[in-house]
Amino acid sequence: MKTIIEPFRIKMVEPIKLTTREERERLIREAHYNPFLLRAEDVIIDLLTDSGTSAMSSDAWGALMRGDESYAGARSWYRFRDTVRDIFGFEQVIPTHQGRAAEHILFGVMVKPGSIVPNNTHFDTTRGNIEFVGGEAVDLPCAEADDLDSDYPFKGNMDTAALEQLIAEHGPQKIPVIMLTITNNSGGGQPVSMANIREVSRIAKVAGIPFYIDACRFAENSNFIKHREDGYSDTAPIDIARETFSYADGCTMSAKKDSFGNIGGFLCTNDAELAHRERNILIMTEGFPTYGGLAGRDLEAIAVGLRETLDENYLDYRLLSTRYVVEHLREAGIPVMAPAGGHAVYLDARRFLPHIEPLQYPGQALAVELYLEAGIRCVEIGTVMFGLDPHTDEERPARLDLLRLAIPRRVYTQSHMDYVLEAIGRVWDRRDGIGGMRITTAPQFLRHFTAHFEWLDS
Ligand code: F0G
């Protein structure tokens, strides 16, 4: 592969504290073998999430100084609104402090007890916000998503036949909104094709159901379309983004992903009456409609970031740097989800540690081993996260046991990634000696954040 350099220079640095294996043994023990409970300063390479962890540019830092902190009608608000309108094309823009606040407002006005909301795959907070108001969140991933090894280019697609069947079965009255998450985070950061977006939009229109896009990683998705879908190789990512949103009635966005914000989000629609009701909730929970949950300076930084994220050189570098890690792992025979997604690398922990039963948490064991080996922090997406049914208290293996290594934007260099690859390689070489884990205490809901673990052989 040709070397693709980071298309930026480093102007300000944040030192990383280096720890020894001995220190990490103590630190992870004190954190009850749950990487969420570590102090961030005790982590060498933090791949827990790509959300809110990006490096802002000198332009964005400069824009912070321009922030107009007027309560109402600030200059920064108009700059933010006009940028969102220009890229996303929606008339009504509602600023929120992050993505889940936009979801909470949207589902609060749209979803009722008994409603059904389909999505290619709901992110946890999307699902949580639908269930919170009594709705049912249904995942309809395409069949190709099941095969971790295939190189199918758009594994994030929705199964549109299943969507039509769901509508036929329940009737459009029960389905207040159809969502599509681009890229499909819970489905491995895999992209959704324009053909699939168009088809979901067509089905929604025929049924008279509003169609919304969860837009968190819209720029990465646009660049995947550019490189993988026929007819887009000469189209600029911003125009692919504009076409994407032209098929939708609205979107929710976490500006903590593809716009480099450390905080921020928004909700969009073309429906003025709906926006009026949403702003009434916004005023109670987030703030006045011209700042939502954000300071003027945040609005400025996001407006800059939204343009930078669509820069082709940045996007090519971004997708190639994730692919770089995935391809090296595949070459070494290490089980990893293929093809490379946008924001993260997903190790297949069940195949990495086949001697550990799913109910002995191979993903968690691998997360702890990567921390012990090299101070790398990542998150289990498997039986710890999804295995417990909070209503019956029954525990079952999740569909997959994955370990997500999410890559913050513009934060780590290729040598950091080489360090990660070497560490995974060393853990791979000694995989037969790694044992399973048990949970010692855990809450009933969202247990992965705070559960305590120990080694089975301890
Ligand atoms: N939708 C998707 C697809 C997400 O990935 C996230 C957040 C949200 C919505 C919620 O946005 O955090 O701004 O409230 N994902 C992060 C992650 C937390 O680590 O994948 P938020």
Short mmCIF file of C-alpha atoms and ligand atoms in Angstrom, two decimals:
data_model
loop_
_atom_site.label_atom_id
_atom_site.label_comp_id
_atom_site.label_asym_id
_atom_site.label_seq_id
_atom_site.Cartn_x
_atom_site.Cartn_y
_atom_site.Cartn_z
CA MET A 1 0.00 0.00 0.00
CA LYS A 2 1.30 3.47 -0.86
CA THR A 3 2.04 5.58 2.23
CA ILE A 4 -0.70 8.11 2.80
CA ILE A 5 0.62 10.79 5.09
CA GLU A 6 -1.42 12.51 7.78
CA PRO A 7 -2.57 15.66 5.92
CA PHE A 8 -1.82 17.98 8.85
CA ARG A 9 1.11 19.16 10.93
CA ILE A 10 1.15 18.94 14.71
CA LYS A 11 1.13 22.31 16.41
CA MET A 12 0.24 21.44 19.97
CA VAL A 13 0.86 18.19 21.76
CA GLU A 14 -0.58 16.41 24.76
CA PRO A 15 1.99 14.23 26.53
CA ILE A 16 1.19 10.56 27.00
CA LYS A 17 2.24 9.04 30.32
CA LEU A 18 4.00 5.75 29.67
CA THR A 19 3.35 2.99 32.18
CA THR A 20 5.03 -0.37 32.81
CA ARG A 21 3.30 -3.72 32.65
CA GLU A 22 3.70 -4.00 36.43
CA GLU A 23 1.94 -0.67 36.96
CA ARG A 24 -0.83 -1.65 34.55
CA GLU A 25 -1.41 -4.91 36.41
CA ARG A 26 -2.17 -2.87 39.52
CA LEU A 27 -4.18 -0.20 37.70
CA ILE A 28 -6.49 -2.61 35.89
CA ARG A 29 -6.94 -4.67 39.07
CA GLU A 30 -7.95 -1.49 40.91
CA ALA A 31 -10.36 -0.75 38.04
CA HIS A 32 -11.92 -4.21 38.60
CA TYR A 33 -10.81 -5.28 35.12
CA ASN A 34 -13.19 -2.81 33.49
CA PRO A 35 -11.34 -0.34 31.20
CA PHE A 36 -14.18 2.19 31.63
CA LEU A 37 -13.11 2.51 35.27
CA LEU A 38 -9.49 3.42 34.49
CA ARG A 39 -8.25 6.98 34.73
CA ALA A 40 -7.64 8.26 31.19
CA GLU A 41 -4.12 9.38 32.17
CA ASP A 42 -3.24 5.77 32.87
CA VAL A 43 -4.00 4.84 29.24
CA ILE A 44 -1.30 5.02 26.56
CA ILE A 45 -3.47 4.74 23.42
CA ASP A 46 -7.15 5.46 24.08
CA LEU A 47 -9.38 3.74 21.53
CA LEU A 48 -12.49 3.67 23.69
CA THR A 49 -14.42 5.95 21.34
CA ASP A 50 -14.10 8.31 18.38
CA SER A 51 -16.76 10.52 19.98
CA GLY A 52 -15.73 13.92 21.29
CA THR A 53 -12.08 12.82 21.22
CA SER A 54 -11.04 14.42 17.92
CA ALA A 55 -8.29 17.01 17.47
CA MET A 56 -9.62 20.40 16.38
CA SER A 57 -7.72 22.38 13.77
CA SER A 58 -6.04 25.77 14.24
CA ASP A 59 -8.99 27.24 12.31
CA ALA A 60 -11.48 25.73 14.73
CA TRP A 61 -9.46 26.93 17.74
CA GLY A 62 -9.33 30.36 16.14
CA ALA A 63 -13.09 30.28 15.61
CA LEU A 64 -13.58 29.62 19.34
CA MET A 65 -12.31 33.13 19.98
CA ARG A 66 -14.96 34.50 17.65
CA GLY A 67 -17.76 32.86 19.65
CA ASP A 68 -20.65 35.25 20.21
CA GLU A 69 -22.11 34.36 23.59
CA SER A 70 -25.28 36.43 23.27
CA TYR A 71 -28.25 34.59 24.69
CA ALA A 72 -30.43 35.07 21.62
CA GLY A 73 -29.66 35.55 17.94
CA ALA A 74 -25.87 35.31 18.28
CA ARG A 75 -23.69 35.69 15.18
CA SER A 76 -22.26 32.23 15.89
CA TRP A 77 -25.72 30.71 15.67
CA TYR A 78 -26.30 32.06 12.16
CA ARG A 79 -22.91 30.81 11.02
CA PHE A 80 -23.72 27.36 12.42
CA ARG A 81 -27.25 27.27 10.99
CA ASP A 82 -26.16 28.39 7.53
CA THR A 83 -23.39 25.78 7.40
CA VAL A 84 -25.77 23.01 8.44
CA ARG A 85 -28.33 24.18 5.89
CA ASP A 86 -25.74 24.33 3.14
CA ILE A 87 -24.53 20.75 3.67
CA PHE A 88 -27.61 18.96 4.98
CA GLY A 89 -30.20 21.00 3.09
CA PHE A 90 -32.85 21.09 5.82
CA GLU A 91 -34.76 24.28 6.55
CA GLN A 92 -35.18 23.79 10.30
CA VAL A 93 -32.01 23.40 12.40
CA ILE A 94 -32.20 22.73 16.14
CA PRO A 95 -28.89 22.77 18.06
CA THR A 96 -28.41 20.30 20.92
CA HIS A 97 -25.56 19.51 23.30
CA GLN A 98 -24.99 16.09 21.70
CA GLY A 99 -26.60 13.45 19.50
CA ARG A 100 -28.68 11.73 22.16
CA ALA A 101 -30.35 15.02 23.09
CA ALA A 102 -31.50 15.36 19.47
CA GLU A 103 -32.82 11.78 19.62
CA HIS A 104 -34.60 12.43 22.90
CA ILE A 105 -36.42 15.43 21.43
CA LEU A 106 -37.25 13.73 18.12
CA PHE A 107 -38.65 10.55 19.66
CA GLY A 108 -40.36 12.56 22.38
CA VAL A 109 -42.55 14.23 19.76
CA MET A 110 -42.85 11.35 17.28
CA VAL A 111 -42.94 8.05 19.16
CA LYS A 112 -45.83 6.79 21.31
CA PRO A 113 -46.26 3.62 23.37
CA GLY A 114 -46.64 0.79 20.86
CA SER A 115 -44.81 2.61 18.04
CA ILE A 116 -42.23 0.69 16.03
CA VAL A 117 -39.06 2.35 14.72
CA PRO A 118 -36.96 0.44 12.17
CA ASN A 119 -33.27 1.21 11.59
CA ASN A 120 -30.41 -0.64 9.87
CA THR A 121 -29.02 -0.96 13.41
CA HIS A 122 -29.92 1.34 16.28
CA PHE A 123 -27.10 2.78 18.33
CA ASP A 124 -27.68 2.16 22.09
CA THR A 125 -28.85 5.71 22.84
CA THR A 126 -31.20 5.69 19.85
CA ARG A 127 -32.72 2.43 21.02
CA GLY A 128 -32.80 3.71 24.62
CA ASN A 129 -34.62 6.92 23.67
CA ILE A 130 -37.24 4.99 21.66
CA GLU A 131 -37.82 2.48 24.46
CA PHE A 132 -37.94 5.30 27.03
CA VAL A 133 -41.15 6.63 25.43
CA GLY A 134 -42.65 3.14 25.04
CA GLY A 135 -41.68 2.41 21.44
CA GLU A 136 -40.01 -0.65 20.00
CA ALA A 137 -36.68 -0.31 18.17
CA VAL A 138 -36.27 -2.89 15.39
CA ASP A 139 -32.94 -3.59 13.67
CA LEU A 140 -33.08 -4.59 10.00
CA PRO A 141 -29.44 -5.08 8.90
CA CYS A 142 -28.79 -6.58 5.47
CA ALA A 143 -27.97 -10.29 5.33
CA GLU A 144 -24.40 -9.59 4.14
CA ALA A 145 -23.63 -8.01 7.54
CA ASP A 146 -23.60 -11.48 9.12
CA ASP A 147 -20.46 -12.63 7.34
CA LEU A 148 -17.52 -10.94 9.09
CA ASP A 149 -15.04 -12.12 6.44
CA SER A 150 -16.74 -11.06 3.22
CA ASP A 151 -15.61 -7.92 1.45
CA TYR A 152 -19.14 -6.83 0.53
CA PRO A 153 -18.73 -3.04 0.18
CA PHE A 154 -21.93 -1.86 1.90
CA LYS A 155 -22.52 -4.08 4.90
CA GLY A 156 -24.22 -1.15 6.63
CA ASN A 157 -27.24 -1.36 4.30
CA MET A 158 -30.75 -1.92 5.55
CA ASP A 159 -32.65 -5.04 4.48
CA THR A 160 -35.28 -3.22 2.42
CA ALA A 161 -37.40 -6.35 1.82
CA ALA A 162 -37.63 -6.76 5.60
CA LEU A 163 -38.60 -3.09 5.89
CA GLU A 164 -41.45 -3.53 3.42
CA GLN A 165 -42.55 -6.63 5.26
CA LEU A 166 -42.51 -4.80 8.60
CA ILE A 167 -44.68 -2.02 7.15
CA ALA A 168 -47.09 -4.56 5.59
CA GLU A 169 -47.32 -6.46 8.86
CA HIS A 170 -47.90 -3.55 11.25
CA GLY A 171 -49.26 -0.83 8.99
CA PRO A 172 -47.69 2.61 8.52
CA GLN A 173 -49.74 4.11 11.38
CA LYS A 174 -47.63 2.17 13.90
CA ILE A 175 -44.35 3.35 12.36
CA PRO A 176 -43.87 7.05 13.04
CA VAL A 177 -40.35 7.25 11.54
CA ILE A 178 -37.85 5.11 9.64
CA MET A 179 -34.17 5.65 10.56
CA LEU A 180 -30.96 4.84 8.76
CA THR A 181 -27.62 5.13 10.59
CA ILE A 182 -24.67 6.18 8.42
CA THR A 183 -22.18 4.68 8.87
CA ASN A 184 -23.69 1.79 10.79
CA ASN A 185 -21.80 2.06 14.08
CA SER A 186 -23.29 -0.92 15.91
CA GLY A 187 -22.94 -2.92 12.69
CA GLY A 188 -19.17 -2.38 12.54
CA GLY A 189 -18.84 1.16 11.15
CA GLN A 190 -19.84 -0.21 7.75
CA PRO A 191 -21.21 2.19 5.11
CA VAL A 192 -24.66 2.44 3.56
CA SER A 193 -24.85 2.81 -0.23
CA MET A 194 -26.66 5.63 -2.00
CA ALA A 195 -28.80 2.98 -3.73
CA ASN A 196 -29.91 1.71 -0.32
CA ILE A 197 -30.58 5.25 0.98
CA ARG A 198 -32.66 5.95 -2.13
CA GLU A 199 -34.62 2.71 -1.77
CA VAL A 200 -35.36 3.24 1.94
CA SER A 201 -36.51 6.76 1.06
CA ARG A 202 -38.77 5.44 -1.72
CA ILE A 203 -40.36 2.84 0.57
CA ALA A 204 -40.90 5.48 3.27
CA LYS A 205 -42.54 7.87 0.78
CA VAL A 206 -44.88 5.20 -0.59
CA ALA A 207 -45.94 4.37 2.97
CA GLY A 208 -46.18 8.05 3.97
CA ILE A 209 -43.66 7.61 6.82
CA PRO A 210 -40.99 10.26 7.57
CA PHE A 211 -37.45 9.09 6.85
CA TYR A 212 -34.60 10.29 9.11
CA ILE A 213 -30.88 9.75 8.94
CA ASP A 214 -28.65 9.30 12.00
CA ALA A 215 -25.88 11.37 10.44
CA CYS A 216 -23.00 11.03 12.97
CA ARG A 217 -20.47 9.72 10.44
CA PHE A 218 -22.01 11.15 7.27
CA ALA A 219 -18.70 12.37 5.80
CA GLU A 220 -17.03 8.98 6.17
CA ASN A 221 -20.11 7.41 4.57
CA SER A 222 -19.92 9.90 1.69
CA ASN A 223 -16.32 8.99 0.99
CA PHE A 224 -17.10 5.27 1.06
CA ILE A 225 -19.79 5.95 -1.58
CA LYS A 226 -17.26 7.89 -3.63
CA HIS A 227 -14.79 5.02 -3.65
CA ARG A 228 -17.08 1.99 -3.63
CA GLU A 229 -20.27 2.85 -5.52
CA ASP A 230 -20.54 3.12 -9.30
CA GLY A 231 -21.06 6.61 -10.62
CA TYR A 232 -19.63 8.62 -7.71
CA SER A 233 -15.86 8.55 -8.27
CA ASP A 234 -15.87 12.08 -9.70
CA THR A 235 -18.34 13.53 -7.20
CA ALA A 236 -17.05 15.63 -4.29
CA PRO A 237 -17.92 14.30 -0.80
CA ILE A 238 -19.96 17.45 -0.06
CA ASP A 239 -22.16 16.76 -3.09
CA ILE A 240 -22.55 13.12 -2.07
CA ALA A 241 -23.58 14.35 1.39
CA ARG A 242 -26.07 16.78 -0.15
CA GLU A 243 -27.58 14.03 -2.28
CA THR A 244 -27.75 11.69 0.75
CA PHE A 245 -29.80 14.15 2.79
CA SER A 246 -31.97 15.19 -0.17
CA TYR A 247 -33.71 11.81 0.18
CA ALA A 248 -34.52 12.33 3.88
CA ASP A 249 -37.10 14.30 5.84
CA GLY A 250 -34.69 15.06 8.64
CA CYS A 251 -31.65 13.94 10.59
CA THR A 252 -30.14 13.64 14.03
CA MET A 253 -26.45 14.43 14.38
CA SER A 254 -23.74 14.05 16.98
CA ALA A 255 -21.18 16.74 16.15
CA LYS A 256 -18.74 14.80 18.36
CA LYS A 257 -17.96 12.51 15.41
CA ASP A 258 -17.68 13.80 11.84
CA SER A 259 -17.19 17.46 12.68
CA PHE A 260 -14.43 17.17 15.27
CA GLY A 261 -16.51 18.73 18.06
CA ASN A 262 -15.61 17.89 21.63
CA ILE A 263 -19.32 18.41 22.27
CA GLY A 264 -22.38 19.25 20.15
CA GLY A 265 -25.18 17.97 17.98
CA PHE A 266 -28.32 18.97 16.11
CA LEU A 267 -31.71 17.89 14.87
CA CYS A 268 -33.06 18.88 11.44
CA THR A 269 -36.36 18.72 9.62
CA ASN A 270 -38.24 20.48 6.84
CA ASP A 271 -41.49 20.32 8.82
CA ALA A 272 -42.00 23.75 10.44
CA GLU A 273 -44.87 22.61 12.66
CA LEU A 274 -42.86 19.66 13.98
CA ALA A 275 -39.86 21.93 14.56
CA HIS A 276 -42.08 24.26 16.56
CA ARG A 277 -43.00 21.42 18.93
CA GLU A 278 -39.39 20.29 19.11
CA ARG A 279 -38.22 23.79 20.02
CA ASN A 280 -40.72 23.87 22.87
CA ILE A 281 -38.99 20.84 24.37
CA LEU A 282 -35.59 22.26 23.50
CA ILE A 283 -36.26 25.37 25.55
CA MET A 284 -37.11 23.27 28.58
CA THR A 285 -34.27 20.77 28.33
CA GLU A 286 -31.40 22.30 26.33
CA GLY A 287 -31.73 26.04 25.91
CA PHE A 288 -32.99 28.85 23.71
CA PRO A 289 -33.37 27.79 20.03
CA THR A 290 -30.38 29.82 18.84
CA TYR A 291 -27.89 28.01 21.06
CA GLY A 292 -29.54 24.75 22.21
CA GLY A 293 -27.17 23.10 24.62
CA LEU A 294 -24.09 24.85 23.29
CA ALA A 295 -21.91 27.89 23.88
CA GLY A 296 -21.48 30.28 20.93
CA ARG A 297 -17.86 29.15 20.69
CA ASP A 298 -18.93 25.51 20.24
CA LEU A 299 -21.29 26.54 17.42
CA GLU A 300 -18.34 28.27 15.72
CA ALA A 301 -16.00 25.29 16.07
CA ILE A 302 -18.63 22.88 14.70
CA ALA A 303 -19.31 25.15 11.72
CA VAL A 304 -15.60 25.01 10.86
CA GLY A 305 -15.39 21.25 11.53
CA LEU A 306 -18.35 20.44 9.28
CA ARG A 307 -16.48 21.90 6.32
CA GLU A 308 -13.12 20.35 7.22
CA THR A 309 -14.58 16.88 7.59
CA LEU A 310 -15.67 16.90 3.94
CA ASP A 311 -12.16 17.66 2.69
CA GLU A 312 -11.21 14.84 0.33
CA ASN A 313 -7.60 14.61 1.44
CA TYR A 314 -8.67 14.32 5.05
CA LEU A 315 -11.32 11.70 4.24
CA ASP A 316 -8.97 9.60 2.11
CA TYR A 317 -6.42 9.66 4.91
CA ARG A 318 -9.09 8.83 7.49
CA LEU A 319 -10.47 5.78 5.70
CA LEU A 320 -7.04 4.55 4.65
CA SER A 321 -5.65 4.80 8.16
CA THR A 322 -8.41 2.51 9.44
CA ARG A 323 -7.85 0.17 6.48
CA TYR A 324 -4.13 0.13 7.23
CA VAL A 325 -4.80 -1.47 10.62
CA VAL A 326 -7.40 -3.93 9.30
CA GLU A 327 -5.23 -5.10 6.40
CA HIS A 328 -2.20 -5.68 8.60
CA LEU A 329 -4.32 -7.72 11.00
CA ARG A 330 -5.77 -9.78 8.14
CA GLU A 331 -2.31 -10.43 6.72
CA ALA A 332 -1.26 -11.76 10.13
CA GLY A 333 -4.30 -14.08 10.16
CA ILE A 334 -5.85 -12.26 13.13
CA PRO A 335 -9.68 -12.42 13.03
CA VAL A 336 -11.09 -8.97 12.32
CA MET A 337 -14.26 -7.66 10.70
CA ALA A 338 -13.82 -7.02 6.97
CA PRO A 339 -13.76 -4.86 5.01
CA ALA A 340 -12.44 -1.93 7.07
CA GLY A 341 -15.14 0.39 8.35
CA GLY A 342 -14.68 4.11 8.88
CA HIS A 343 -14.11 4.94 12.51
CA ALA A 344 -13.09 1.70 14.15
CA VAL A 345 -11.49 -1.71 13.89
CA TYR A 346 -13.48 -4.65 15.24
CA LEU A 347 -11.54 -7.70 16.42
CA ASP A 348 -13.53 -10.94 16.45
CA ALA A 349 -12.85 -11.95 20.04
CA ARG A 350 -14.80 -15.20 19.78
CA ARG A 351 -12.46 -16.46 17.07
CA PHE A 352 -9.38 -14.82 18.63
CA LEU A 353 -10.01 -16.76 21.87
CA PRO A 354 -12.07 -19.79 20.74
CA HIS A 355 -11.32 -21.69 23.96
CA ILE A 356 -13.24 -19.08 26.01
CA GLU A 357 -17.01 -19.59 26.14
CA PRO A 358 -19.10 -16.51 25.26
CA LEU A 359 -20.44 -16.47 28.83
CA GLN A 360 -16.85 -16.18 30.02
CA TYR A 361 -16.52 -12.96 28.02
CA PRO A 362 -13.74 -13.40 25.43
CA GLY A 363 -14.12 -9.73 24.37
CA GLN A 364 -13.60 -8.49 27.91
CA ALA A 365 -10.60 -10.79 28.39
CA LEU A 366 -9.07 -9.44 25.18
CA ALA A 367 -9.72 -5.83 26.23
CA VAL A 368 -7.94 -6.44 29.54
CA GLU A 369 -5.03 -8.21 27.82
CA LEU A 370 -4.51 -5.33 25.39
CA TYR A 371 -4.38 -2.92 28.30
CA LEU A 372 -1.93 -5.14 30.19
CA GLU A 373 0.22 -5.64 27.10
CA ALA A 374 0.51 -2.06 25.93
CA GLY A 375 -1.83 0.31 27.80
CA ILE A 376 -4.40 0.28 24.97
CA ARG A 377 -8.02 0.94 25.95
CA CYS A 378 -10.91 -0.33 23.86
CA VAL A 379 -14.44 -1.59 24.42
CA GLU A 380 -16.10 -5.00 24.36
CA ILE A 381 -19.16 -5.17 22.13
CA GLY A 382 -20.54 -8.58 22.87
CA THR A 383 -21.93 -10.68 25.67
CA VAL A 384 -20.99 -8.22 28.44
CA MET A 385 -22.79 -5.41 26.59
CA PHE A 386 -25.79 -7.30 25.21
CA GLY A 387 -25.91 -10.70 26.95
CA LEU A 388 -28.21 -9.90 29.87
CA ASP A 389 -31.96 -9.59 29.40
CA PRO A 390 -32.82 -7.01 32.10
CA HIS A 391 -36.44 -8.15 32.20
CA THR A 392 -35.84 -11.88 32.76
CA ASP A 393 -32.34 -11.63 34.28
CA GLU A 394 -31.31 -14.39 31.92
CA GLU A 395 -27.86 -14.34 30.35
CA ARG A 396 -27.23 -15.55 26.80
CA PRO A 397 -24.33 -15.23 24.37
CA ALA A 398 -24.63 -12.11 22.21
CA ARG A 399 -24.76 -12.61 18.43
CA LEU A 400 -21.07 -11.71 18.22
CA ASP A 401 -18.24 -11.08 20.67
CA LEU A 402 -16.31 -8.15 19.24
CA LEU A 403 -13.69 -5.77 20.58
CA ARG A 404 -13.98 -2.26 19.14
CA LEU A 405 -10.86 -0.16 18.68
CA ALA A 406 -12.32 3.23 17.80
CA ILE A 407 -9.90 5.67 16.23
CA PRO A 408 -10.16 9.33 17.32
CA ARG A 409 -9.88 11.73 14.37
CA ARG A 410 -6.46 13.31 13.69
CA VAL A 411 -5.19 12.28 17.15
CA TYR A 412 -2.87 9.31 16.58
CA THR A 413 -0.19 8.88 13.94
CA GLN A 414 0.81 5.83 11.95
CA SER A 415 3.50 4.95 14.51
CA HIS A 416 0.83 4.86 17.21
CA MET A 417 -1.11 2.44 15.01
CA ASP A 418 2.02 0.34 14.43
CA TYR A 419 2.42 0.15 18.20
CA VAL A 420 -1.20 -1.06 18.46
CA LEU A 421 -0.62 -3.66 15.72
CA GLU A 422 2.51 -4.97 17.43
CA ALA A 423 0.67 -5.26 20.75
CA ILE A 424 -2.24 -7.17 19.18
CA GLY A 425 0.31 -9.44 17.49
CA ARG A 426 1.99 -10.26 20.82
CA VAL A 427 -1.36 -11.00 22.50
CA TRP A 428 -2.25 -13.19 19.48
CA ASP A 429 0.99 -15.17 19.94
CA ARG A 430 0.16 -15.97 23.56
CA ARG A 431 -3.62 -16.32 23.11
CA ASP A 432 -3.76 -19.96 24.29
CA GLY A 433 -2.72 -18.88 27.77
CA ILE A 434 -5.53 -16.33 28.20
CA GLY A 435 -8.43 -17.37 30.40
CA GLY A 436 -12.04 -16.29 30.74
CA MET A 437 -13.63 -13.86 33.18
CA ARG A 438 -16.59 -13.62 35.48
CA ILE A 439 -18.65 -10.66 36.63
CA THR A 440 -18.56 -10.01 40.38
CA THR A 441 -21.01 -7.09 40.50
CA ALA A 442 -23.05 -5.34 37.82
CA PRO A 443 -26.10 -3.11 37.56
CA GLN A 444 -29.17 -4.38 35.70
CA PHE A 445 -29.04 -1.89 32.82
CA LEU A 446 -26.04 -0.91 30.67
CA ARG A 447 -23.85 -3.10 32.83
CA HIS A 448 -20.73 -2.81 30.66
CA PHE A 449 -20.03 0.73 31.92
CA THR A 450 -19.68 -0.13 35.59
CA ALA A 451 -19.50 -3.93 36.01
CA HIS A 452 -16.67 -5.41 38.07
CA PHE A 453 -14.83 -8.50 36.77
CA GLU A 454 -12.25 -11.04 37.87
CA TRP A 455 -10.27 -13.79 36.12
CA LEU A 456 -11.93 -17.19 36.33
CA ASP A 457 -8.73 -18.81 37.54
CA SER A 458 -8.11 -16.25 40.31
N1 F0G B 1 -25.81 7.65 16.96
C1 F0G B 1 -24.69 6.95 16.70
C2 F0G B 1 -24.59 6.12 15.46
C3 F0G B 1 -23.60 7.01 17.60
O1 F0G B 1 -22.48 6.33 17.32
C4 F0G B 1 -23.72 7.82 18.76
C5 F0G B 1 -22.62 7.88 19.74
C6 F0G B 1 -24.91 8.54 18.97
C7 F0G B 1 -25.93 8.42 18.04
C8 F0G B 1 -25.11 9.41 20.17
O2 F0G B 1 -24.38 10.57 20.06
O3 F0G B 1 -22.77 10.48 21.99
O4 F0G B 1 -23.31 12.65 20.84
O5 F0G B 1 -24.98 11.56 22.27
N2 F0G B 1 -21.65 7.06 19.75
C9 F0G B 1 -20.48 7.07 20.62
C10 F0G B 1 -19.65 5.84 20.39
C11 F0G B 1 -20.76 7.36 22.05
O6 F0G B 1 -18.69 5.61 21.17
O7 F0G B 1 -19.89 5.10 19.43
P1 F0G B 1 -23.83 11.36 21.38
#
